[in-house]
Short mmCIF file of C-alpha atoms and ligand atoms in Angstrom, two decimals:
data_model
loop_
_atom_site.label_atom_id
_atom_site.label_comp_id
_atom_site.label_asym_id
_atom_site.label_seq_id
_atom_site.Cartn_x
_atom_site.Cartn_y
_atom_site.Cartn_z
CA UNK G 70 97.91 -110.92 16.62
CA UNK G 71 96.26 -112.66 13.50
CA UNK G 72 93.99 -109.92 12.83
CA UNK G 73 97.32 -107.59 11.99
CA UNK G 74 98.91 -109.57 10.10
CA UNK G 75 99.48 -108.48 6.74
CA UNK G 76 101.22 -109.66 4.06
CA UNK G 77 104.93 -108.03 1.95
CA UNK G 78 107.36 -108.70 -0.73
CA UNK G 79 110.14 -108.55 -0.17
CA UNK G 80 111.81 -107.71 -3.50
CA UNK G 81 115.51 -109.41 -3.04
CA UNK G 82 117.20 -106.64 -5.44
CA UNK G 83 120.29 -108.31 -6.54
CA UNK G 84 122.68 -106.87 -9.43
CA UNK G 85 122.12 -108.00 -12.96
CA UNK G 86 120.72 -106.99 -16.12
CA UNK G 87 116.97 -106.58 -16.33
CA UNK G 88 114.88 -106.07 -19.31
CA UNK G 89 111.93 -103.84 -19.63
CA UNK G 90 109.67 -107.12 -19.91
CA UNK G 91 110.73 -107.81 -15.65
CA UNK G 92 110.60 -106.81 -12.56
CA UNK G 93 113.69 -104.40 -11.63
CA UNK G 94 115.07 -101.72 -9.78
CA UNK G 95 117.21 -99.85 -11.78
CA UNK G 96 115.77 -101.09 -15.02
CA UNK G 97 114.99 -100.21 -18.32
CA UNK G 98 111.13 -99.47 -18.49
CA UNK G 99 108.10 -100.79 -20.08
CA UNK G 100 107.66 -97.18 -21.57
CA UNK G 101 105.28 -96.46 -24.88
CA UNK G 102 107.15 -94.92 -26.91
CA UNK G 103 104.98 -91.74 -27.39
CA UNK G 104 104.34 -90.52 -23.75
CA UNK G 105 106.87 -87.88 -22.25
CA UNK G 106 109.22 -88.87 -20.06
CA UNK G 107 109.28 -87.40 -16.46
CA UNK G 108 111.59 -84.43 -16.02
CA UNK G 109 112.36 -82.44 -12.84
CA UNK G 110 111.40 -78.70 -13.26
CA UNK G 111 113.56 -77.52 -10.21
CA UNK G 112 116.98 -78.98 -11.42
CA UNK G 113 116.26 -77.43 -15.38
CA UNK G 114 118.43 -75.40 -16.52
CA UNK G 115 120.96 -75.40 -13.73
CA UNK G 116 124.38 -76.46 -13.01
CA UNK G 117 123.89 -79.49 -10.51
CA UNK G 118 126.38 -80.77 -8.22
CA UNK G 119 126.56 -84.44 -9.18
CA UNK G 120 128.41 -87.18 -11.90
CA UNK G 121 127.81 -88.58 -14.81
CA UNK G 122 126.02 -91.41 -14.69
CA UNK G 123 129.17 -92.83 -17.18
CA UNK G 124 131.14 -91.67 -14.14
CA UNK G 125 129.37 -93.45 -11.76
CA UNK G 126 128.71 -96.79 -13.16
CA UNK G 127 133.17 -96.60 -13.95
CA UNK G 128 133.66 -96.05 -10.63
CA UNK G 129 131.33 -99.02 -9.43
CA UNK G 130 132.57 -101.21 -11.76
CA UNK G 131 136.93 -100.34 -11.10
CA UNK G 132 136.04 -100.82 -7.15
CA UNK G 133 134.45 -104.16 -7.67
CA UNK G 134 136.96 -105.23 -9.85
CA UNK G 135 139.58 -103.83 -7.59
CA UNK G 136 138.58 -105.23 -4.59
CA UNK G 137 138.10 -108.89 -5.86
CA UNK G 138 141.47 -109.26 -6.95
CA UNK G 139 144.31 -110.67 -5.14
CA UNK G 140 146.65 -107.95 -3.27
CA UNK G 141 149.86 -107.59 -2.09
CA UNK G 142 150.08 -106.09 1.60
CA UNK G 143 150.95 -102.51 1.31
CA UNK G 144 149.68 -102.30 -2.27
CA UNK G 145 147.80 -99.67 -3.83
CA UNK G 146 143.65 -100.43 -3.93
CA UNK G 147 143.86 -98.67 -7.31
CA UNK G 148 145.98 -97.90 -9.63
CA UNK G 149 146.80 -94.42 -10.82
CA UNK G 150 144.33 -94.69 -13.92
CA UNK G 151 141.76 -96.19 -11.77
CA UNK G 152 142.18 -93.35 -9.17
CA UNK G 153 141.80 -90.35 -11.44
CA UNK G 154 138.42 -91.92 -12.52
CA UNK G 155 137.03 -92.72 -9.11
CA UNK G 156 137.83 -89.48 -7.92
CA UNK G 157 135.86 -87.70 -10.82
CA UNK G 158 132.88 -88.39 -9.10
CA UNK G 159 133.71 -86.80 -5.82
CA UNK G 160 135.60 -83.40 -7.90
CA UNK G 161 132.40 -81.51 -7.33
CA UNK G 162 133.20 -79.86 -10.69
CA UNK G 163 129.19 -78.53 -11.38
CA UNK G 164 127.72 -79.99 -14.52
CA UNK G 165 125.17 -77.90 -16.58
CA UNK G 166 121.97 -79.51 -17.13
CA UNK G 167 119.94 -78.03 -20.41
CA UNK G 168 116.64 -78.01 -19.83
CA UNK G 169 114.17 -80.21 -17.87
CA UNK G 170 116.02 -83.10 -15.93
CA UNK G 171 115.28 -86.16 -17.02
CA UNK G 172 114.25 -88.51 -14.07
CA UNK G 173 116.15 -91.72 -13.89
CA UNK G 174 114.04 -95.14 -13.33
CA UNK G 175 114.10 -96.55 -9.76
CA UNK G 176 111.82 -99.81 -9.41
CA UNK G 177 109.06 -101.75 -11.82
CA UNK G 178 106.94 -104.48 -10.46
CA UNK G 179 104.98 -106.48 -12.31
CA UNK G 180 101.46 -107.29 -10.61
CA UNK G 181 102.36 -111.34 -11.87
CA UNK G 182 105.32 -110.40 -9.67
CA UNK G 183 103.66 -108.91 -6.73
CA UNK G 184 100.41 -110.12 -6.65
CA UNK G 185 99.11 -108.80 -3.51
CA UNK G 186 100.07 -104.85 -4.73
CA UNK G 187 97.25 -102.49 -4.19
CA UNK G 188 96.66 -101.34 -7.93
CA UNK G 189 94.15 -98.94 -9.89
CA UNK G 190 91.91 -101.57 -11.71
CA UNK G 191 93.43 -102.93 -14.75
CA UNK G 192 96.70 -101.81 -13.84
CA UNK G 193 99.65 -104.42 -13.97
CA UNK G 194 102.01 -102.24 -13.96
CA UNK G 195 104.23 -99.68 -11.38
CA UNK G 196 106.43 -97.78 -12.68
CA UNK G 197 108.85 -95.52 -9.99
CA UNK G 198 111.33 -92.90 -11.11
CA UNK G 199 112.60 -89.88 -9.37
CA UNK G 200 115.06 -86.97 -9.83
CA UNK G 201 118.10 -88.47 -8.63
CA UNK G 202 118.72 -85.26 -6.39
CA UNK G 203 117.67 -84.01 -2.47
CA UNK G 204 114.41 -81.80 -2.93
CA UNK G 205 113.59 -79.74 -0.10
CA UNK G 206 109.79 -79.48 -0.86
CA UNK G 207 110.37 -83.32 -0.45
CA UNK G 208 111.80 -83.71 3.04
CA UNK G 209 115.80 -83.63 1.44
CA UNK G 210 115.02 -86.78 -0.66
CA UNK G 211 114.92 -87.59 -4.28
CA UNK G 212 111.26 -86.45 -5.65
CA UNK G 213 109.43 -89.37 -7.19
CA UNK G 214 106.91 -89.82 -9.86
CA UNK G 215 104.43 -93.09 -10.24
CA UNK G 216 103.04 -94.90 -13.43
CA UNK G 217 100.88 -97.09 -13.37
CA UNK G 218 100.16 -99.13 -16.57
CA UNK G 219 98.04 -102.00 -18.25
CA UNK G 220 101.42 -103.88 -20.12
CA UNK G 221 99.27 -105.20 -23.00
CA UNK G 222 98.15 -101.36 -24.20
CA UNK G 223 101.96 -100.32 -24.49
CA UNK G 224 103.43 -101.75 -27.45
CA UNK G 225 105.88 -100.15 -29.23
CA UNK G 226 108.05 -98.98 -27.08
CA UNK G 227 110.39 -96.12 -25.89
CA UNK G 228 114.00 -97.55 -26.82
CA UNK G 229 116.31 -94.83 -25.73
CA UNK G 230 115.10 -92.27 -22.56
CA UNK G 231 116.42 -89.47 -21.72
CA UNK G 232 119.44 -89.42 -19.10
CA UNK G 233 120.22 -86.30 -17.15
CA UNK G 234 123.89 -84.90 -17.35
CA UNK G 235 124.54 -85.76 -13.94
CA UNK G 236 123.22 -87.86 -10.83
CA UNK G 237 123.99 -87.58 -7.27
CA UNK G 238 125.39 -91.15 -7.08
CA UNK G 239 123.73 -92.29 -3.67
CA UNK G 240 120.41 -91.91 -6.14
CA UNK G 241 121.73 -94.08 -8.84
CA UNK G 242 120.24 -97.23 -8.38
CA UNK G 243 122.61 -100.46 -9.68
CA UNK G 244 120.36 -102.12 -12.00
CA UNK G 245 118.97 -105.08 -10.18
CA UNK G 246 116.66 -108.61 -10.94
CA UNK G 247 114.24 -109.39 -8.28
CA UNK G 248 113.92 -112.00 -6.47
CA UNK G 249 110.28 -111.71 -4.59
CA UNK G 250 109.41 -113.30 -1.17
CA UNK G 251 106.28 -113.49 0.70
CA UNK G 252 106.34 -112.43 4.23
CA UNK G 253 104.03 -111.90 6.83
CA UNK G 254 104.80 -108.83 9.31
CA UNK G 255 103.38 -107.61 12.27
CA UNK G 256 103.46 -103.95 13.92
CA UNK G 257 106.70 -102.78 14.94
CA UNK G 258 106.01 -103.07 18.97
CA UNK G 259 104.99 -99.37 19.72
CA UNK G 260 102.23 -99.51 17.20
CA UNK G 261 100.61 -102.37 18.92
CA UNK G 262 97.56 -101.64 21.25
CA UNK G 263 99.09 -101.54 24.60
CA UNK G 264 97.47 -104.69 26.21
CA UNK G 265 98.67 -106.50 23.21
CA UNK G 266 102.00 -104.77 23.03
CA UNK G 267 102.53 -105.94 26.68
CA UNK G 268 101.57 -109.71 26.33
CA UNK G 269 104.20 -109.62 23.75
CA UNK G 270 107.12 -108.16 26.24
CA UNK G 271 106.28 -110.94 28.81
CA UNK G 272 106.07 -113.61 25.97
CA UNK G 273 109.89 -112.49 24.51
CA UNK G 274 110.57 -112.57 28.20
CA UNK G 275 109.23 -116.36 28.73
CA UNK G 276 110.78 -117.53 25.12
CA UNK G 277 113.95 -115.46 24.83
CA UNK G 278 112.56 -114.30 21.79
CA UNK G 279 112.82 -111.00 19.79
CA UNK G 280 109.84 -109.84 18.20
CA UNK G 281 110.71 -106.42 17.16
CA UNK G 282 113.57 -107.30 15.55
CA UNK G 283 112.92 -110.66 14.11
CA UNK G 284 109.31 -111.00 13.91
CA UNK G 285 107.48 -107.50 13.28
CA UNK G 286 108.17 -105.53 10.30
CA UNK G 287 111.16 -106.69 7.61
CA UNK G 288 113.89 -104.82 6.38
CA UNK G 289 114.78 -104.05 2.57
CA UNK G 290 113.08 -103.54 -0.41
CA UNK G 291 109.47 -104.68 -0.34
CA UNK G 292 106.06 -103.87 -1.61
CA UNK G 293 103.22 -103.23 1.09
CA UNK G 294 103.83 -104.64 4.92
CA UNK G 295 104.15 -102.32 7.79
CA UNK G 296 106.41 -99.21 7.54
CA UNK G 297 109.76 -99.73 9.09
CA UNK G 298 109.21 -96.64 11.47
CA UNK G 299 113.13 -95.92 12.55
CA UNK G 300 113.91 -92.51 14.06
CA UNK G 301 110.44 -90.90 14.81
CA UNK G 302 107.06 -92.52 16.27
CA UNK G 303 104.42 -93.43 13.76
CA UNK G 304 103.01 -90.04 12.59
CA UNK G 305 99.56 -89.63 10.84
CA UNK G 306 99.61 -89.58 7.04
CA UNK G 307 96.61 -89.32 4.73
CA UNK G 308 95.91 -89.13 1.04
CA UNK G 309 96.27 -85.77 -0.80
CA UNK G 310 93.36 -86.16 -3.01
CA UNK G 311 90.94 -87.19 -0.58
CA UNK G 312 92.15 -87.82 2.77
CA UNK G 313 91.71 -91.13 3.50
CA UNK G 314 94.33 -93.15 5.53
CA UNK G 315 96.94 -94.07 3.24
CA UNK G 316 99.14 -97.68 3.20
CA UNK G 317 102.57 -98.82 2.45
CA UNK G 318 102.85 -99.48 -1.02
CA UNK G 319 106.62 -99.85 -1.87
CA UNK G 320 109.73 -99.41 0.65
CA UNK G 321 113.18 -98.42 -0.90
CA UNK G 322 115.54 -99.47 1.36
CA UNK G 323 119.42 -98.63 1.94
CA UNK G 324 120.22 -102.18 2.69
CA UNK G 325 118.47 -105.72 2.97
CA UNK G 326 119.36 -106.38 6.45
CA UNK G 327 121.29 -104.45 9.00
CA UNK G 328 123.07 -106.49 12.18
CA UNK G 329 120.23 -108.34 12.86
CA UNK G 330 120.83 -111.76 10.64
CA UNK G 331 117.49 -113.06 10.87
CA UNK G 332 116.29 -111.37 7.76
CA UNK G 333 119.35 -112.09 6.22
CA UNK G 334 118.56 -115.04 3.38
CA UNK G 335 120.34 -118.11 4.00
CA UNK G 336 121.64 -117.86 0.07
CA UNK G 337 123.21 -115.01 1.20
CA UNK G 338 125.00 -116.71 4.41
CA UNK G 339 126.86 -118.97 2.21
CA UNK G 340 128.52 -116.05 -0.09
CA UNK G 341 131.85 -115.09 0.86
CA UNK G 342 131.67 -111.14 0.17
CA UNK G 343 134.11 -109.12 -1.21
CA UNK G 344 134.08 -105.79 0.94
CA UNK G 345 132.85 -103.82 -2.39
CA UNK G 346 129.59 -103.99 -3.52
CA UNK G 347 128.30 -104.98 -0.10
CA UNK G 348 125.74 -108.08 -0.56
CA UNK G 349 123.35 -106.55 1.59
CA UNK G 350 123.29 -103.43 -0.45
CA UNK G 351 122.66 -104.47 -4.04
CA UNK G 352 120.84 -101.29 -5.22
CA UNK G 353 124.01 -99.26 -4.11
CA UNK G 354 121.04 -96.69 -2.83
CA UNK G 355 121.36 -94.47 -0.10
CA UNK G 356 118.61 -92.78 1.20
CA UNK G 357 120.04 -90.09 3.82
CA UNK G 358 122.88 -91.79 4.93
CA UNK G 359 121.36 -95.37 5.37
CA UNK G 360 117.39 -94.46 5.93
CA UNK G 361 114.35 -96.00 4.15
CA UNK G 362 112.11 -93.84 1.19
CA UNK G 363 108.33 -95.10 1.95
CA UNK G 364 105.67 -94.65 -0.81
CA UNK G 365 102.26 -94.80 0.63
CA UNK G 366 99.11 -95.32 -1.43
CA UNK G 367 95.60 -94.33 -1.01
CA UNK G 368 93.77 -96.99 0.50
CA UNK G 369 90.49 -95.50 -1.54
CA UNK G 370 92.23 -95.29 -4.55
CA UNK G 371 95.84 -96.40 -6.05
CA UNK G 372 95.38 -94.26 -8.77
CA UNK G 373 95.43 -90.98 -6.33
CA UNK G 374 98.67 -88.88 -5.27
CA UNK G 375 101.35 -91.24 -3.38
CA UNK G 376 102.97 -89.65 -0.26
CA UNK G 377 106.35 -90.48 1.05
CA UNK G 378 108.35 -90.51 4.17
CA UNK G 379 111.89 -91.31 4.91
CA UNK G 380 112.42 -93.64 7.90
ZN1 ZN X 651 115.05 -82.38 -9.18
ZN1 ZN X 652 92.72 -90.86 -1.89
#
């Protein structure tokens, strides 16, 4: 098995309030202040189905509130002035969006951060944002855009972005400090070599073990690793520029752990959580209904086309 194993980050999103000098998801970005900001041609000058992000971040911030107080049985979760803002975000009352919409800022890693990040030389930098909508030319997930930058060349910087009129809210991440962990992972099971993936069975067999589950491949945001392959078999991907295999460069996860606990960290274990935010979903992200977004990288190059998948 040593020869597979490979090292991830797992990023440990949890909510706070990142500047553009850290690591984030959610974040402000290290942006200069002259370069364009990414906009979505496909959503310009439409009306989109979607909140405000003001919307949005109320209705977070009421249900968290909401649910951490004390409560009476048979008490309202809200009250009325509460409600009529939560519900805003659900009205489906279409927004108009002028122009080119602006793409929101998912995730920045700094390479001090994640040191073992494939990167274009010089680069110490990634940069993620996507339009926080479904894009069919995309597989029905939010289309993404990559920068990757040398911090030390950008210094004055962009203060006050661009913000589209509305968001769908399952692609609005809660802005999030990161916490980064070293793993090692193996293939999930059925990418193994067969012989290999057979000595395993009979070892979980000897050791009541789980290797799949516990051992293989990690849940939650991380850079690099194996992909967490969930509803389809490993499928061939390759590099759009020049079609070499391609690598897992950064996962964007739904949640940090799922029902198995052994990824869950033991910080975590000791937290008595409120039913709203959900600790193991910090980002507030969800990628079709609970799914992973994958960005693969050129294993010739970083600095050619990313590919994703959703798993
Ligand atoms: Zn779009
Ligand atoms: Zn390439």
């Amino acid at each position: 098995m040593a020869s597979l194993a490979r090292t991830a980050v797992r990023l440990h999103p949890r909510p706070g309030e990142p500047s553009a000098a850290d690591s984030s998801f959610g974040g402000p970005l290290w942006w200069p202040a002259g370069e364009p900001w990414p906009a979505c041609a496909v959503h310009a000058d439409s009306t989109v189905d979607g909140a405000s992000i003001v919307d949005v971040m109320a209705r977070r911030r009421i249900l968290a509130e909401a649910w951490a107080r004390p409560r009476e049985r048979g008490v309202n979760l809200l009250t009325a002035e509460e409600k009529v803002v939560v519900d805003r975000v659900d009205d489906g009352t279409p927004i108009v969006q002028d122009g080119p919409l602006p793409m929101v800022p998912v995730a920045q890693l700094y390479a001090r951060d994640v040191p073992c990040l494939p990167r274009p030389d010089g680069a110490d930098l990634l940069q993620v944002l996507w339009c926080p909508f479904d894009h069919e030319d995309d597989g029905y997930v939010p289309s993404t855009v990559l920068r990757w930058r040398v911090v030390a060349e950008v210094t004055d910087l962009l203060i006050d972005p661009p913000l589209p009129s509305a968001v769908d809210d399952n692609y609005l991440p809660q802005p999030c400090v990161l916490h980064p962990e070293e793993v090692t992972e193996y293939p999930a099971p059925h990418c193994l070599p067969a012989g290999l993936a057979r000595e395993v069975r009979e070892w979980e067999d000897r050791e009541s073990a789980r290797y799949q589950y516990d051992l293989s491949v990690a849940p939650g945001c991380k850079a690099g690793g194996y992909g967490p392959w969930s509803f389809s078999d490993p499928s061939p991907m390759s590099c759009p520029d020049c079609g070499a295999d391609v690598e897992p460069l950064l996962t964007i996860a739904s949640s940090e752990w799922d029902g198995v606990k052994s990824w869950q960290p033991l910080e975590d274990a000791e937290v008595v959580h409120p039913p709203y935010p959900a600790a193991h979903e910090p980002t507030m992200l969800s990628i079709g209904r609970g799914y992973n977004l994958q960005l693969y990288t050129c294993v010739a190059s970083p600095a050619h086309r990313h590919v994703t998948n959703m798993q």
